[in-house]
Amino acid sequence: MQLLAQGQGGKKEQIEAKRIAFYTEKLDLSRSEAEVFWPVYREMNKQLLELRKEMKAKRKGNVSEISDNELEKLLDDMIDFKQKELDVKKRYHEEFKDILPIRKVAKLYHAEEQFKKRMESSKSKPPGAQQRPRR
């Protein structure tokens, strides 16, 4: 069990290292920009992760096995979660505008989408499958 946990942690660290390299390249961050940007970005992700964990804990169980009142509460909680998530993103959007030029903020959002798509496509490929080079 210990080895499995270490393997999973190592995988998360690898993904985070890839994310940092990818974003740094796509945003063309200078050393000084990176020193300011990454702590803020990590804090935002930490807050978003906490929100997602909280929502995931509430979503346990089979929807077909809960009462209508419980289902209504769950759906209301999901909408509240989306609003909280948006509030966090809006707050950090303002911080990003304070620490980066606006074009780099735009590049950040684009890089997030690109990285997400890249990670999703790598999940669907069998291990060892080569990716086609981008042109």
C-alpha atoms as a PDB file:
ATOM      1  CA  MET A   1       0.000   0.000   0.000  1.00  0.00           C
ATOM      2  CA  GLN A   2       2.859   2.350   0.780  1.00  0.00           C
ATOM      3  CA  LEU A   3       4.328   1.868  -2.699  1.00  0.00           C
ATOM      4  CA  LEU A   4       1.020   2.677  -4.347  1.00  0.00           C
ATOM      5  CA  ALA A   5       0.735   5.911  -2.407  1.00  0.00           C
ATOM      6  CA  GLN A   6       4.300   6.858  -3.289  1.00  0.00           C
ATOM      7  CA  GLY A   7       3.675   6.082  -6.948  1.00  0.00           C
ATOM      8  CA  GLN A   8       0.568   8.266  -6.995  1.00  0.00           C
ATOM      9  CA  GLY A   9       2.390  11.109  -5.247  1.00  0.00           C
ATOM     10  CA  GLY A  10       5.234  10.825  -7.721  1.00  0.00           C
ATOM     11  CA  LYS A  11       2.787  11.002 -10.608  1.00  0.00           C
ATOM     12  CA  LYS A  12       1.186  14.145  -9.181  1.00  0.00           C
ATOM     13  CA  GLU A  13       4.622  15.706  -8.793  1.00  0.00           C
ATOM     14  CA  GLN A  14       5.473  14.814 -12.402  1.00  0.00           C
ATOM     15  CA  ILE A  15       2.255  16.380 -13.647  1.00  0.00           C
ATOM     16  CA  GLU A  16       2.906  19.512 -11.595  1.00  0.00           C
ATOM     17  CA  ALA A  17       6.444  19.763 -12.986  1.00  0.00           C
ATOM     18  CA  LYS A  18       5.059  19.414 -16.523  1.00  0.00           C
ATOM     19  CA  ARG A  19       2.443  22.075 -15.780  1.00  0.00           C
ATOM     20  CA  ILE A  20       5.059  24.507 -14.500  1.00  0.00           C
ATOM     21  CA  ALA A  21       7.309  23.952 -17.512  1.00  0.00           C
ATOM     22  CA  PHE A  22       4.389  24.209 -19.952  1.00  0.00           C
ATOM     23  CA  TYR A  23       2.944  27.404 -18.441  1.00  0.00           C
ATOM     24  CA  THR A  24       6.347  29.021 -18.036  1.00  0.00           C
ATOM     25  CA  GLU A  25       7.079  28.399 -21.709  1.00  0.00           C
ATOM     26  CA  LYS A  26       3.635  29.441 -22.986  1.00  0.00           C
ATOM     27  CA  LEU A  27       3.524  32.580 -20.833  1.00  0.00           C
ATOM     28  CA  ASP A  28       7.177  33.362 -21.554  1.00  0.00           C
ATOM     29  CA  LEU A  29       7.647  34.225 -17.883  1.00  0.00           C
ATOM     30  CA  SER A  30      10.793  36.031 -16.872  1.00  0.00           C
ATOM     31  CA  ARG A  31      12.534  34.825 -13.733  1.00  0.00           C
ATOM     32  CA  SER A  32      11.131  37.728 -11.705  1.00  0.00           C
ATOM     33  CA  GLU A  33       7.604  37.189 -13.070  1.00  0.00           C
ATOM     34  CA  ALA A  34       7.791  33.476 -12.278  1.00  0.00           C
ATOM     35  CA  GLU A  35       8.930  34.180  -8.709  1.00  0.00           C
ATOM     36  CA  VAL A  36       5.837  36.300  -8.112  1.00  0.00           C
ATOM     37  CA  PHE A  37       3.368  34.344 -10.252  1.00  0.00           C
ATOM     38  CA  TRP A  38       3.865  30.759  -9.049  1.00  0.00           C
ATOM     39  CA  PRO A  39       3.131  31.291  -5.339  1.00  0.00           C
ATOM     40  CA  VAL A  40      -0.089  33.130  -6.241  1.00  0.00           C
ATOM     41  CA  TYR A  41      -1.095  30.470  -8.777  1.00  0.00           C
ATOM     42  CA  ARG A  42      -0.402  27.669  -6.288  1.00  0.00           C
ATOM     43  CA  GLU A  43      -2.499  29.390  -3.640  1.00  0.00           C
ATOM     44  CA  MET A  44      -5.397  29.707  -6.084  1.00  0.00           C
ATOM     45  CA  ASN A  45      -5.138  26.020  -6.990  1.00  0.00           C
ATOM     46  CA  LYS A  46      -4.996  25.093  -3.310  1.00  0.00           C
ATOM     47  CA  GLN A  47      -8.249  26.967  -2.663  1.00  0.00           C
ATOM     48  CA  LEU A  48      -9.915  25.420  -5.718  1.00  0.00           C
ATOM     49  CA  LEU A  49      -8.793  21.938  -4.658  1.00  0.00           C
ATOM     50  CA  GLU A  50     -10.246  22.452  -1.177  1.00  0.00           C
ATOM     51  CA  LEU A  51     -13.567  23.503  -2.721  1.00  0.00           C
ATOM     52  CA  ARG A  52     -13.574  20.461  -5.027  1.00  0.00           C
ATOM     53  CA  LYS A  53     -12.820  18.092  -2.142  1.00  0.00           C
ATOM     54  CA  GLU A  54     -15.657  19.616  -0.154  1.00  0.00           C
ATOM     55  CA  MET A  55     -18.075  19.178  -3.064  1.00  0.00           C
ATOM     56  CA  LYS A  56     -16.874  15.647  -3.792  1.00  0.00           C
ATOM     57  CA  ALA A  57     -17.546  14.665  -0.172  1.00  0.00           C
ATOM     58  CA  LYS A  58     -21.114  15.940  -0.496  1.00  0.00           C
ATOM     59  CA  ARG A  59     -21.705  14.015  -3.733  1.00  0.00           C
ATOM     60  CA  LYS A  60     -21.068  10.576  -2.254  1.00  0.00           C
ATOM     61  CA  GLY A  61     -23.830   8.081  -2.777  1.00  0.00           C
ATOM     62  CA  ASN A  62     -26.167   7.144  -5.556  1.00  0.00           C
ATOM     63  CA  VAL A  63     -28.554   9.879  -6.689  1.00  0.00           C
ATOM     64  CA  SER A  64     -31.316   7.325  -7.288  1.00  0.00           C
ATOM     65  CA  GLU A  65     -31.154   6.299  -3.624  1.00  0.00           C
ATOM     66  CA  ILE A  66     -31.637   9.713  -2.022  1.00  0.00           C
ATOM     67  CA  SER A  67     -34.845  11.583  -1.289  1.00  0.00           C
ATOM     68  CA  ASP A  68     -36.072  14.498  -3.359  1.00  0.00           C
ATOM     69  CA  ASN A  69     -35.214  16.869  -0.499  1.00  0.00           C
ATOM     70  CA  GLU A  70     -31.667  15.503  -0.333  1.00  0.00           C
ATOM     71  CA  LEU A  71     -31.365  15.767  -4.108  1.00  0.00           C
ATOM     72  CA  GLU A  72     -32.563  19.360  -4.044  1.00  0.00           C
ATOM     73  CA  LYS A  73     -29.999  20.174  -1.342  1.00  0.00           C
ATOM     74  CA  LEU A  74     -27.259  18.483  -3.375  1.00  0.00           C
ATOM     75  CA  LEU A  75     -28.153  20.444  -6.512  1.00  0.00           C
ATOM     76  CA  ASP A  76     -28.280  23.705  -4.553  1.00  0.00           C
ATOM     77  CA  ASP A  77     -24.861  22.859  -3.091  1.00  0.00           C
ATOM     78  CA  MET A  78     -23.507  22.220  -6.587  1.00  0.00           C
ATOM     79  CA  ILE A  79     -24.672  25.655  -7.746  1.00  0.00           C
ATOM     80  CA  ASP A  80     -23.159  27.225  -4.612  1.00  0.00           C
ATOM     81  CA  PHE A  81     -19.906  25.391  -5.343  1.00  0.00           C
ATOM     82  CA  LYS A  82     -19.809  26.769  -8.896  1.00  0.00           C
ATOM     83  CA  GLN A  83     -20.334  30.283  -7.524  1.00  0.00           C
ATOM     84  CA  LYS A  84     -17.567  29.854  -4.929  1.00  0.00           C
ATOM     85  CA  GLU A  85     -15.263  28.507  -7.635  1.00  0.00           C
ATOM     86  CA  LEU A  86     -16.047  31.508  -9.826  1.00  0.00           C
ATOM     87  CA  ASP A  87     -15.462  33.880  -6.891  1.00  0.00           C
ATOM     88  CA  VAL A  88     -12.003  32.388  -6.316  1.00  0.00           C
ATOM     89  CA  LYS A  89     -11.149  32.634 -10.013  1.00  0.00           C
ATOM     90  CA  LYS A  90     -12.332  36.258 -10.191  1.00  0.00           C
ATOM     91  CA  ARG A  91     -10.303  37.218  -7.124  1.00  0.00           C
ATOM     92  CA  TYR A  92      -7.155  35.649  -8.530  1.00  0.00           C
ATOM     93  CA  HIS A  93      -7.819  37.113 -11.979  1.00  0.00           C
ATOM     94  CA  GLU A  94      -7.425  40.536 -10.361  1.00  0.00           C
ATOM     95  CA  GLU A  95      -4.193  39.426  -8.694  1.00  0.00           C
ATOM     96  CA  PHE A  96      -2.827  38.045 -11.954  1.00  0.00           C
ATOM     97  CA  LYS A  97      -3.555  41.391 -13.638  1.00  0.00           C
ATOM     98  CA  ASP A  98      -1.535  43.101 -10.891  1.00  0.00           C
ATOM     99  CA  ILE A  99       1.521  40.873 -11.325  1.00  0.00           C
ATOM    100  CA  LEU A 100       1.553  40.099 -15.058  1.00  0.00           C
ATOM    101  CA  PRO A 101       0.938  42.046 -18.261  1.00  0.00           C
ATOM    102  CA  ILE A 102      -2.621  41.488 -19.494  1.00  0.00           C
ATOM    103  CA  ARG A 103      -1.419  39.534 -22.549  1.00  0.00           C
ATOM    104  CA  LYS A 104       0.307  37.051 -20.247  1.00  0.00           C
ATOM    105  CA  VAL A 105      -2.878  36.704 -18.204  1.00  0.00           C
ATOM    106  CA  ALA A 106      -4.701  35.854 -21.437  1.00  0.00           C
ATOM    107  CA  LYS A 107      -1.926  33.400 -22.326  1.00  0.00           C
ATOM    108  CA  LEU A 108      -2.359  31.798 -18.888  1.00  0.00           C
ATOM    109  CA  TYR A 109      -6.011  30.998 -19.521  1.00  0.00           C
ATOM    110  CA  HIS A 110      -5.196  29.628 -22.954  1.00  0.00           C
ATOM    111  CA  ALA A 111      -2.312  27.556 -21.542  1.00  0.00           C
ATOM    112  CA  GLU A 112      -4.602  26.117 -18.854  1.00  0.00           C
ATOM    113  CA  GLU A 113      -7.003  24.884 -21.527  1.00  0.00           C
ATOM    114  CA  GLN A 114      -4.187  23.512 -23.685  1.00  0.00           C
ATOM    115  CA  PHE A 115      -2.615  21.689 -20.739  1.00  0.00           C
ATOM    116  CA  LYS A 116      -5.965  20.240 -19.665  1.00  0.00           C
ATOM    117  CA  LYS A 117      -6.614  18.932 -23.198  1.00  0.00           C
ATOM    118  CA  ARG A 118      -3.100  17.527 -23.380  1.00  0.00           C
ATOM    119  CA  MET A 119      -3.536  15.690 -20.066  1.00  0.00           C
ATOM    120  CA  GLU A 120      -6.958  14.341 -21.072  1.00  0.00           C
ATOM    121  CA  SER A 121      -5.640  13.060 -24.392  1.00  0.00           C
ATOM    122  CA  SER A 122      -2.670  11.395 -22.686  1.00  0.00           C
ATOM    123  CA  LYS A 123      -5.083   9.555 -20.355  1.00  0.00           C
ATOM    124  CA  SER A 124      -6.889   8.046 -23.321  1.00  0.00           C
ATOM    125  CA  LYS A 125      -3.682   6.758 -24.937  1.00  0.00           C
ATOM    126  CA  PRO A 126      -2.157   3.468 -23.842  1.00  0.00           C
ATOM    127  CA  PRO A 127       1.124   3.737 -21.913  1.00  0.00           C
ATOM    128  CA  GLY A 128       4.077   4.041 -24.256  1.00  0.00           C
ATOM    129  CA  ALA A 129       1.998   5.289 -27.187  1.00  0.00           C
ATOM    130  CA  GLN A 130       3.793   8.061 -28.976  1.00  0.00           C
ATOM    131  CA  GLN A 131       2.213  11.397 -29.603  1.00  0.00           C
ATOM    132  CA  ARG A 132       2.345  12.891 -33.048  1.00  0.00           C
ATOM    133  CA  PRO A 133       4.628  15.905 -33.212  1.00  0.00           C
ATOM    134  CA  ARG A 134       2.828  19.237 -33.403  1.00  0.00           C
ATOM    135  CA  ARG A 135       3.398  21.409 -36.421  1.00  0.00           C
END
